């Protein structure tokens, strides 16, 4: 098979590398990085750590409005799909890079496969929700991370070539957790050995681009007696500065640049509690049995809440405080996201469906 894989943002590097490792021994893969993320800490570090081969192409689109960013990716992807005469375009998740791959491929003579299909937050104000729905409806082959996602696709009349393979991020996490336990020195580096601490990430525009919400999230973190490690996405650092909150955050939190995957996984595994608005981090917390407080009103990963490992608190300071005092611990051994072998199931299914 000639596969053209499209990635562009941090979580996609984490999802794609584990599938590439299964795919490459038997098939030709052309790896295209759209350049949606371009900072060293959001991009190159993942390629180095995860042993991902250099992308065959980096489209270098950078940061733009949604339409400009997506359109530029589509133009370049269309050319590459033609040039390589790809049999299949493989895309991941719900970013603008995912949508660009979906729209470009679905109008060409090539199959489109979507990994992480069927997820819904049911909040159409999130750009990611629009990207997910459109990508699922444009895809020929869909891989869901859970039974619920498979059922959701059925409700939307998408039933052909759908496979529930489990979550590829579970595969990645299992690999990284073992490696990080041996290699990462982040706890020593941050003076956190045998110390209780919180880990927090915030990057959703709904939280970062609103002073009240960002302030309401920061207050309970600053009040907590435990150190708080806060790896700040560039968007978040910029907005902290814009709202005059940066100095306070620097003084009161352990504010660091975005971390590499291995260091971040190690921090997640050892944290008392994780506070986040990230999709991927909610799940990784769940896999690692670390309590998670989610700074959103809804989630596309409801199984983590049902298993009582995650609580949704929005940007409500009081609810965050309460959850920090009485964090959610998973009460069951439920494994809604498969067995950690999603990548090999994906490659097997792609071969079967050719
Ligand atoms: C994107 C995805 C989001 C995903 C996140 C993962 C979309 C619509 N959003 O959000 O679903 O959860 O990636 O981290 O696809 N910036 C830099 N350096 C970079 C990249 C971005 O400084 O390398 C800054 C720029 O100011 C940019 C802003 O961050 O305008 C937002 O970047 P963008 O890629 O548009 O969205 P993310 O918030 O990263
Ligand atoms: N991550 C990381 N370093 C960080 C923060 C997150 O390596 O400083 C990883 C995290 O382990 C997960 C992924 O990035 O695998 C999640 O990405 P992000 O939160 O940016 O996006 P989302 O999952 O919300 O789309």
CSV table of C-alpha atoms and ligand atoms in Angstrom, one decimal:
chain,number,residue,atom,x,y,z
A,1,UNK,CA,0.0,0.0,0.0
A,2,UNK,CA,1.1,3.6,-0.7
A,3,UNK,CA,0.0,5.5,2.3
A,4,UNK,CA,0.2,9.3,2.8
A,5,UNK,CA,-0.1,10.2,6.4
A,6,UNK,CA,-1.0,13.7,7.4
A,7,UNK,CA,0.0,15.2,10.8
A,8,UNK,CA,0.5,18.8,12.0
A,9,UNK,CA,-0.2,19.3,15.7
A,10,UNK,CA,1.3,17.9,18.9
A,11,UNK,CA,-1.3,15.2,19.7
A,12,UNK,CA,-1.1,13.9,16.1
A,13,UNK,CA,2.6,13.1,16.4
A,14,UNK,CA,1.8,11.1,19.5
A,15,UNK,CA,-1.0,9.2,17.7
A,16,UNK,CA,0.8,8.6,14.3
A,17,UNK,CA,4.2,7.4,15.4
A,18,UNK,CA,2.9,4.2,16.9
A,19,UNK,CA,0.9,3.3,13.8
A,20,UNK,CA,3.8,4.2,11.5
A,21,UNK,CA,6.0,1.7,13.3
A,22,UNK,CA,3.5,-1.0,12.4
A,23,UNK,CA,2.9,0.2,8.9
A,24,UNK,CA,6.4,0.9,7.6
A,25,UNK,CA,7.9,-2.7,7.6
A,26,UNK,CA,5.3,-3.8,5.0
A,27,UNK,CA,4.1,-0.6,3.3
A,28,UNK,CA,5.3,2.7,1.8
A,29,UNK,CA,4.4,5.6,4.0
A,30,UNK,CA,4.9,9.2,3.0
A,31,UNK,CA,4.8,11.4,6.1
A,32,UNK,CA,3.4,14.9,5.6
A,33,UNK,CA,3.7,17.5,8.4
A,34,UNK,CA,1.4,20.5,7.6
A,35,UNK,CA,3.5,22.8,9.8
A,36,UNK,CA,0.5,23.7,11.9
A,37,UNK,CA,2.7,23.4,15.0
A,38,UNK,CA,6.2,24.6,14.3
A,39,UNK,CA,7.9,25.5,17.6
A,40,UNK,CA,10.6,23.2,18.7
A,41,UNK,CA,8.7,22.2,21.9
A,42,UNK,CA,5.5,21.5,20.0
A,43,UNK,CA,7.0,19.7,17.0
A,44,UNK,CA,10.7,18.7,16.6
A,45,UNK,CA,11.0,17.4,20.1
A,46,UNK,CA,8.4,14.7,19.4
A,47,UNK,CA,10.1,13.6,16.2
A,48,UNK,CA,13.4,13.2,18.2
A,49,UNK,CA,12.0,11.4,21.2
A,50,UNK,CA,9.5,9.1,19.4
A,51,UNK,CA,12.0,8.1,16.8
A,52,UNK,CA,9.7,9.3,14.0
A,53,UNK,CA,11.5,9.6,10.7
A,54,UNK,CA,11.8,13.2,9.4
A,55,UNK,CA,8.6,14.2,7.5
A,56,UNK,CA,9.0,13.7,3.8
A,57,UNK,CA,7.3,17.1,3.4
A,58,UNK,CA,6.7,20.0,5.7
A,59,UNK,CA,4.1,22.3,4.3
A,60,UNK,CA,5.1,25.1,6.7
A,61,UNK,CA,1.6,26.6,6.9
A,62,UNK,CA,2.2,28.1,10.4
A,63,UNK,CA,-0.5,30.0,12.3
A,64,UNK,CA,-3.3,31.6,10.4
A,65,UNK,CA,-7.1,32.0,10.6
A,66,UNK,CA,-8.9,28.7,10.3
A,67,UNK,CA,-9.9,29.2,6.7
A,68,UNK,CA,-6.5,30.4,5.5
A,69,UNK,CA,-4.6,27.7,7.4
A,70,UNK,CA,-6.9,24.9,6.2
A,71,UNK,CA,-7.0,26.1,2.6
A,72,UNK,CA,-3.3,26.3,2.3
A,73,UNK,CA,-2.9,22.8,3.6
A,74,UNK,CA,-5.5,21.5,1.2
A,75,UNK,CA,-3.8,23.0,-1.9
A,76,UNK,CA,-0.5,21.4,-1.0
A,77,UNK,CA,-2.0,18.1,0.0
A,78,UNK,CA,-3.9,17.8,-3.2
A,79,UNK,CA,-0.6,18.1,-5.1
A,80,UNK,CA,1.2,15.6,-3.0
A,81,UNK,CA,-1.6,13.0,-3.2
A,82,UNK,CA,-1.4,13.2,-7.0
A,83,UNK,CA,2.4,13.2,-7.1
A,84,UNK,CA,2.6,10.1,-5.0
A,85,UNK,CA,-0.4,8.3,-6.5
A,86,UNK,CA,-1.3,7.4,-2.9
A,87,UNK,CA,-3.8,4.5,-2.3
A,88,UNK,CA,-4.8,5.8,1.0
A,89,UNK,CA,-4.6,9.0,3.1
A,90,UNK,CA,-4.4,8.4,6.8
A,91,UNK,CA,-5.4,11.2,9.2
A,92,UNK,CA,-5.8,11.5,12.9
A,93,UNK,CA,-8.0,13.3,15.5
A,94,UNK,CA,-9.7,16.6,15.0
A,95,UNK,CA,-7.4,19.5,14.1
A,96,UNK,CA,-7.4,21.7,11.1
A,97,UNK,CA,-4.7,19.4,9.6
A,98,UNK,CA,-7.2,16.5,9.9
A,99,UNK,CA,-9.9,18.4,8.1
A,100,UNK,CA,-7.6,19.6,5.4
A,101,UNK,CA,-6.5,16.0,4.7
A,102,UNK,CA,-10.2,14.9,4.7
A,103,UNK,CA,-11.5,17.5,2.3
A,104,UNK,CA,-8.5,17.2,-0.1
A,105,UNK,CA,-8.6,13.4,-0.2
A,106,UNK,CA,-12.3,12.9,-0.3
A,107,UNK,CA,-12.5,14.6,-3.7
A,108,UNK,CA,-9.7,12.6,-5.2
A,109,UNK,CA,-9.3,9.0,-6.3
A,110,UNK,CA,-7.8,7.8,-3.0
A,111,UNK,CA,-9.3,6.2,0.1
A,112,UNK,CA,-9.5,8.3,3.3
A,113,UNK,CA,-9.0,6.6,6.7
A,114,UNK,CA,-9.7,8.5,9.9
A,115,UNK,CA,-8.2,7.3,13.2
A,116,UNK,CA,-10.2,8.5,16.3
A,117,UNK,CA,-13.5,8.5,14.5
A,118,UNK,CA,-16.9,8.8,16.1
A,119,UNK,CA,-16.0,11.2,19.0
A,120,UNK,CA,-18.4,13.9,19.8
A,121,UNK,CA,-18.5,16.7,22.4
A,122,UNK,CA,-21.9,17.8,21.0
A,123,UNK,CA,-20.6,21.4,21.2
A,124,UNK,CA,-20.4,22.8,17.7
A,125,UNK,CA,-18.7,26.0,19.0
A,126,UNK,CA,-15.5,24.0,19.2
A,127,UNK,CA,-13.6,24.0,15.9
A,128,UNK,CA,-12.5,20.4,16.8
A,129,UNK,CA,-16.2,19.3,16.8
A,130,UNK,CA,-16.7,20.6,13.3
A,131,UNK,CA,-13.5,19.0,12.1
A,132,UNK,CA,-14.5,15.6,13.6
A,133,UNK,CA,-18.0,15.5,12.1
A,134,UNK,CA,-16.9,16.6,8.7
A,135,UNK,CA,-13.9,14.3,8.6
A,136,UNK,CA,-16.0,11.3,9.7
A,137,UNK,CA,-18.6,12.0,7.0
A,138,UNK,CA,-15.9,12.3,4.3
A,139,UNK,CA,-14.0,9.1,5.3
A,140,UNK,CA,-14.1,5.7,3.6
A,141,UNK,CA,-12.5,3.8,6.5
A,142,UNK,CA,-13.1,4.8,10.2
A,143,UNK,CA,-11.3,3.6,13.3
A,144,UNK,CA,-13.1,4.3,16.6
A,145,UNK,CA,-11.4,4.2,20.0
A,146,UNK,CA,-14.5,3.0,21.8
A,147,UNK,CA,-17.8,1.2,21.5
A,148,UNK,CA,-19.7,4.4,22.1
A,149,UNK,CA,-17.9,6.1,19.2
A,150,UNK,CA,-18.9,3.2,17.0
A,151,UNK,CA,-22.5,3.5,18.1
A,152,UNK,CA,-22.4,7.3,17.4
A,153,UNK,CA,-21.3,6.7,13.9
A,154,UNK,CA,-24.2,4.2,13.5
A,155,UNK,CA,-26.6,7.0,14.6
A,156,UNK,CA,-25.2,9.2,11.8
A,157,UNK,CA,-25.6,6.3,9.3
A,158,UNK,CA,-21.9,5.7,9.0
A,159,UNK,CA,-21.7,1.9,9.1
A,160,UNK,CA,-19.4,0.8,6.2
A,161,UNK,CA,-15.8,0.0,6.9
A,162,UNK,CA,-16.0,1.1,10.6
A,163,UNK,CA,-13.8,-0.8,13.1
A,164,UNK,CA,-13.6,-0.4,16.8
A,165,UNK,CA,-9.8,-0.9,17.4
A,166,UNK,CA,-9.4,0.9,20.7
A,167,UNK,CA,-7.4,4.1,21.3
A,168,UNK,CA,-4.0,4.5,19.6
A,169,UNK,CA,-3.0,6.9,22.4
A,170,UNK,CA,-3.2,4.0,24.8
A,171,UNK,CA,-0.6,2.1,22.7
A,172,UNK,CA,1.6,5.2,22.7
A,173,UNK,CA,1.2,5.8,26.4
A,174,UNK,CA,2.1,2.2,27.3
A,175,UNK,CA,5.3,2.6,25.2
A,176,UNK,CA,6.2,6.0,26.6
A,177,UNK,CA,5.4,5.2,30.2
A,178,UNK,CA,7.9,2.4,30.3
A,179,UNK,CA,10.6,4.5,28.5
A,180,UNK,CA,9.9,7.6,30.7
A,181,UNK,CA,10.2,5.6,33.9
A,182,UNK,CA,13.8,4.8,33.0
A,183,UNK,CA,14.9,7.9,31.1
A,184,UNK,CA,13.1,11.0,32.2
A,185,UNK,CA,14.8,13.2,34.9
A,186,UNK,CA,12.0,15.7,35.0
A,187,UNK,CA,11.1,15.1,38.7
A,188,UNK,CA,14.7,15.7,39.7
A,189,UNK,CA,15.0,18.7,37.3
A,190,UNK,CA,11.9,20.4,38.9
A,191,UNK,CA,12.8,19.3,42.5
A,192,UNK,CA,9.7,17.2,42.8
A,193,UNK,CA,11.1,13.9,44.0
A,194,UNK,CA,8.9,12.5,46.8
A,195,UNK,CA,6.8,15.7,46.6
A,196,UNK,CA,3.1,16.1,46.2
A,197,UNK,CA,2.3,18.3,43.2
A,198,UNK,CA,-0.3,19.2,40.7
A,199,UNK,CA,0.1,19.2,36.9
A,200,UNK,CA,-2.0,21.7,34.8
A,201,UNK,CA,-2.4,22.4,31.1
A,202,UNK,CA,-4.8,24.9,29.5
A,203,UNK,CA,-4.9,25.7,25.8
A,204,UNK,CA,-8.5,25.7,24.6
A,205,UNK,CA,-9.4,29.2,23.2
A,206,UNK,CA,-12.6,29.2,25.3
A,207,UNK,CA,-10.4,29.2,28.4
A,208,UNK,CA,-7.3,31.1,27.2
A,209,UNK,CA,-9.0,33.9,25.2
A,210,UNK,CA,-11.3,35.0,28.1
A,211,UNK,CA,-9.8,36.9,31.1
A,212,UNK,CA,-12.5,35.8,33.5
A,213,UNK,CA,-12.2,32.2,32.7
A,214,UNK,CA,-8.4,32.2,32.7
A,215,UNK,CA,-8.3,34.1,36.0
A,216,UNK,CA,-10.9,31.8,37.5
A,217,UNK,CA,-8.8,28.7,36.6
A,218,UNK,CA,-5.6,30.2,37.9
A,219,UNK,CA,-6.9,31.3,41.3
A,220,UNK,CA,-7.5,27.8,42.9
A,221,UNK,CA,-4.2,26.6,41.4
A,222,UNK,CA,-2.3,29.5,43.0
A,223,UNK,CA,-4.1,29.0,46.4
A,224,UNK,CA,-3.3,25.2,46.5
A,225,UNK,CA,-0.5,24.5,49.0
A,226,UNK,CA,1.1,22.0,46.5
A,227,UNK,CA,3.5,23.1,43.8
A,228,UNK,CA,1.7,23.3,40.4
A,229,UNK,CA,3.7,22.4,37.2
A,230,UNK,CA,2.2,24.4,34.4
A,231,UNK,CA,3.7,23.7,30.9
A,232,UNK,CA,2.2,26.6,29.0
A,233,UNK,CA,1.1,26.3,25.3
A,234,UNK,CA,2.3,29.4,23.4
A,235,UNK,CA,-1.3,30.6,23.0
A,236,UNK,CA,-1.7,30.4,26.8
A,237,UNK,CA,1.5,32.3,27.6
A,238,UNK,CA,0.6,35.0,25.1
A,239,UNK,CA,-2.8,35.4,26.7
A,240,UNK,CA,-1.5,35.4,30.2
A,241,UNK,CA,0.7,38.3,29.2
A,242,UNK,CA,-2.1,40.0,27.4
A,243,UNK,CA,-4.3,39.9,30.5
A,244,UNK,CA,-1.5,40.9,32.9
A,245,UNK,CA,-1.5,37.5,34.6
A,246,UNK,CA,1.9,36.3,33.5
A,247,UNK,CA,3.9,37.7,36.4
A,248,UNK,CA,1.5,36.2,38.9
A,249,UNK,CA,1.6,32.9,37.1
A,250,UNK,CA,5.4,32.9,37.0
A,251,UNK,CA,5.7,33.8,40.7
A,252,UNK,CA,3.2,31.3,42.0
A,253,UNK,CA,3.3,28.3,39.6
A,254,UNK,CA,6.1,26.3,38.1
A,255,UNK,CA,5.5,27.9,34.7
A,256,UNK,CA,7.6,26.0,32.0
A,257,UNK,CA,7.6,25.7,28.3
A,258,UNK,CA,5.7,22.8,26.7
A,259,UNK,CA,7.5,19.6,27.6
A,260,UNK,CA,8.5,16.6,25.6
A,261,UNK,CA,6.2,13.6,25.7
A,262,UNK,CA,8.4,11.5,27.9
A,263,UNK,CA,8.8,14.1,30.6
A,264,UNK,CA,5.1,15.0,30.4
A,265,UNK,CA,4.1,11.4,30.8
A,266,UNK,CA,6.4,11.0,33.8
A,267,UNK,CA,4.8,14.1,35.4
A,268,UNK,CA,1.3,12.8,34.7
A,269,UNK,CA,2.1,9.4,36.2
A,270,UNK,CA,3.4,10.9,39.5
A,271,UNK,CA,1.1,13.9,39.9
A,272,UNK,CA,-1.5,13.9,42.7
A,273,UNK,CA,-4.0,15.4,40.4
A,274,UNK,CA,-4.1,16.7,36.8
A,275,UNK,CA,-6.0,19.8,35.9
A,276,UNK,CA,-6.5,20.2,32.1
A,277,UNK,CA,-8.7,21.2,29.2
A,278,UNK,CA,-6.8,18.9,26.8
A,279,UNK,CA,-8.5,15.9,25.2
A,280,UNK,CA,-5.5,13.7,25.2
A,281,UNK,CA,-4.4,14.5,28.7
A,282,UNK,CA,-7.8,13.5,30.1
A,283,UNK,CA,-7.3,10.1,28.6
A,284,UNK,CA,-3.7,9.7,29.6
A,285,UNK,CA,-4.6,10.6,33.2
A,286,UNK,CA,-7.2,7.9,33.1
A,287,UNK,CA,-4.8,5.3,31.7
A,288,UNK,CA,-2.3,6.2,34.4
A,289,UNK,CA,-5.0,6.2,37.2
A,290,UNK,CA,-4.2,9.8,38.1
A,291,UNK,CA,-7.3,11.8,39.1
A,292,UNK,CA,-8.3,14.4,36.4
A,293,UNK,CA,-10.1,17.7,36.8
A,294,UNK,CA,-11.3,18.9,33.4
A,295,UNK,CA,-11.7,22.6,32.8
A,296,UNK,CA,-14.6,22.1,30.3
A,297,UNK,CA,-18.4,21.8,30.4
A,298,UNK,CA,-18.5,18.7,28.3
A,299,UNK,CA,-16.1,16.0,27.0
A,300,UNK,CA,-15.7,13.8,24.0
A,301,UNK,CA,-14.3,11.2,26.4
A,302,UNK,CA,-17.3,10.6,28.7
A,303,UNK,CA,-16.1,7.1,29.7
A,304,UNK,CA,-13.4,8.7,31.9
A,305,UNK,CA,-16.2,10.6,33.8
A,306,UNK,CA,-18.4,7.5,34.0
A,307,UNK,CA,-15.6,5.5,35.5
A,308,UNK,CA,-15.2,8.3,38.0
A,309,UNK,CA,-11.6,9.1,37.1
A,310,UNK,CA,-12.5,12.5,35.7
A,311,UNK,CA,-14.7,15.4,36.7
A,312,UNK,CA,-16.0,18.3,34.5
A,313,UNK,CA,-15.8,21.6,36.3
A,314,UNK,CA,-15.6,24.2,33.5
A,315,UNK,CA,-13.8,27.4,34.6
A,316,UNK,CA,-15.6,27.6,37.9
A,317,UNK,CA,-13.1,28.4,40.7
A,318,UNK,CA,-15.3,26.9,43.5
A,319,UNK,CA,-15.8,23.6,41.6
A,320,UNK,CA,-12.1,23.4,40.9
A,321,UNK,CA,-11.3,24.0,44.6
A,322,UNK,CA,-13.8,21.3,45.7
A,323,UNK,CA,-12.4,18.8,43.2
A,324,UNK,CA,-8.8,19.5,44.3
A,325,UNK,CA,-9.9,18.8,47.9
A,326,UNK,CA,-11.8,15.6,46.9
A,327,UNK,CA,-10.3,14.4,43.6
A,328,UNK,CA,-12.0,11.8,41.4
A,329,UNK,CA,-10.5,8.3,41.7
A,330,UNK,CA,-11.5,5.7,39.1
A,331,UNK,CA,-13.8,3.2,40.8
A,332,UNK,CA,-13.7,0.5,38.2
A,333,UNK,CA,-11.2,-1.5,36.1
A,334,UNK,CA,-13.2,-0.6,33.0
A,335,UNK,CA,-11.2,-0.5,29.8
A,336,UNK,CA,-13.4,1.4,27.4
A,337,UNK,CA,-10.5,2.3,25.1
A,338,UNK,CA,-9.3,-1.2,24.1
A,339,UNK,CA,-6.2,-3.2,25.0
A,340,UNK,CA,-3.3,-1.1,23.9
A,341,UNK,CA,-3.0,-2.9,20.5
A,342,UNK,CA,-4.9,-0.5,18.3
A,343,UNK,CA,-2.0,0.2,16.0
A,344,UNK,CA,-1.6,-3.4,14.8
A,345,UNK,CA,-5.4,-3.7,14.4
A,346,UNK,CA,-5.4,-0.6,12.2
A,347,UNK,CA,-2.7,-1.9,9.9
A,348,UNK,CA,-4.4,-5.3,9.7
A,349,UNK,CA,-7.7,-3.7,8.9
A,350,UNK,CA,-6.2,-1.5,6.2
A,351,UNK,CA,-4.7,-4.5,4.6
A,352,UNK,CA,-8.0,-6.4,4.7
A,353,UNK,CA,-9.9,-3.5,3.3
A,354,UNK,CA,-7.7,-3.0,0.2
B,1,LIG,C1,-4.5,23.0,17.8
B,1,LIG,C2,-5.8,22.3,17.5
B,1,LIG,C3,-6.4,21.8,18.8
B,1,LIG,C4,-5.4,20.9,19.5
B,1,LIG,C5,-4.1,21.6,19.7
B,1,LIG,C6,-3.0,20.7,20.3
B,1,LIG,C7,-7.1,23.3,15.7
B,1,LIG,C8,-8.3,24.1,15.3
B,1,LIG,N1,-6.7,23.3,17.0
B,1,LIG,O1,-4.8,24.1,18.7
B,1,LIG,O2,-7.5,21.0,18.5
B,1,LIG,O3,-5.9,20.5,20.8
B,1,LIG,O4,-3.6,22.1,18.5
B,1,LIG,O5,-2.0,21.4,21.0
B,1,LIG,O6,-6.6,22.6,14.8
B,1,LIG,N2,1.5,28.8,18.2
B,1,LIG,C9,2.8,29.0,18.4
B,1,LIG,N3,3.7,28.0,18.0
B,1,LIG,C10,3.3,26.9,17.4
B,1,LIG,C11,1.9,26.7,17.1
B,1,LIG,C12,1.0,27.7,17.6
B,1,LIG,O7,3.3,30.0,18.9
B,1,LIG,O8,4.2,26.0,17.0
B,1,LIG,C13,0.6,29.8,18.7
B,1,LIG,C14,0.2,30.8,17.6
B,1,LIG,O9,0.0,32.1,18.2
B,1,LIG,C15,-1.2,30.3,17.1
B,1,LIG,C16,-1.8,29.7,18.4
B,1,LIG,O10,-0.6,29.2,19.1
B,1,LIG,O11,-2.0,31.4,16.6
B,1,LIG,C17,-2.7,28.6,18.1
B,1,LIG,O12,-2.2,27.6,17.3
B,1,LIG,P1,-3.2,26.7,16.4
B,1,LIG,O13,-2.4,25.6,15.7
B,1,LIG,O14,-4.0,27.5,15.5
B,1,LIG,O15,-4.1,26.0,17.5
B,1,LIG,P2,-3.8,25.3,18.8
B,1,LIG,O16,-4.3,26.2,19.9
B,1,LIG,O17,-2.4,24.9,18.9
B,2,LIG,N1,1.8,16.8,25.9
B,2,LIG,C1,3.2,16.9,26.0
B,2,LIG,N2,3.8,18.0,26.6
B,2,LIG,C2,3.1,19.0,27.2
B,2,LIG,C3,1.6,18.9,27.1
B,2,LIG,C4,1.1,17.8,26.5
B,2,LIG,O1,3.9,16.1,25.5
B,2,LIG,O2,3.6,19.9,27.7
B,2,LIG,C5,1.2,15.7,25.2
B,2,LIG,C6,0.3,14.9,26.1
B,2,LIG,O3,1.0,13.9,26.7
B,2,LIG,C7,-0.7,14.3,25.0
B,2,LIG,C8,-0.7,15.4,24.0
B,2,LIG,O4,0.4,16.2,24.2
B,2,LIG,O5,-0.2,13.2,24.4
B,2,LIG,C9,-2.0,16.2,24.1
B,2,LIG,O6,-1.9,17.3,23.3
B,2,LIG,P1,-2.7,18.7,23.6
B,2,LIG,O7,-3.2,18.8,24.9
B,2,LIG,O8,-1.9,19.8,23.0
B,2,LIG,O9,-4.0,18.5,22.5
B,2,LIG,P2,-5.4,17.8,22.6
B,2,LIG,O10,-5.2,16.4,23.0
B,2,LIG,O11,-6.2,18.6,23.6
B,2,LIG,O12,-5.9,17.9,21.2
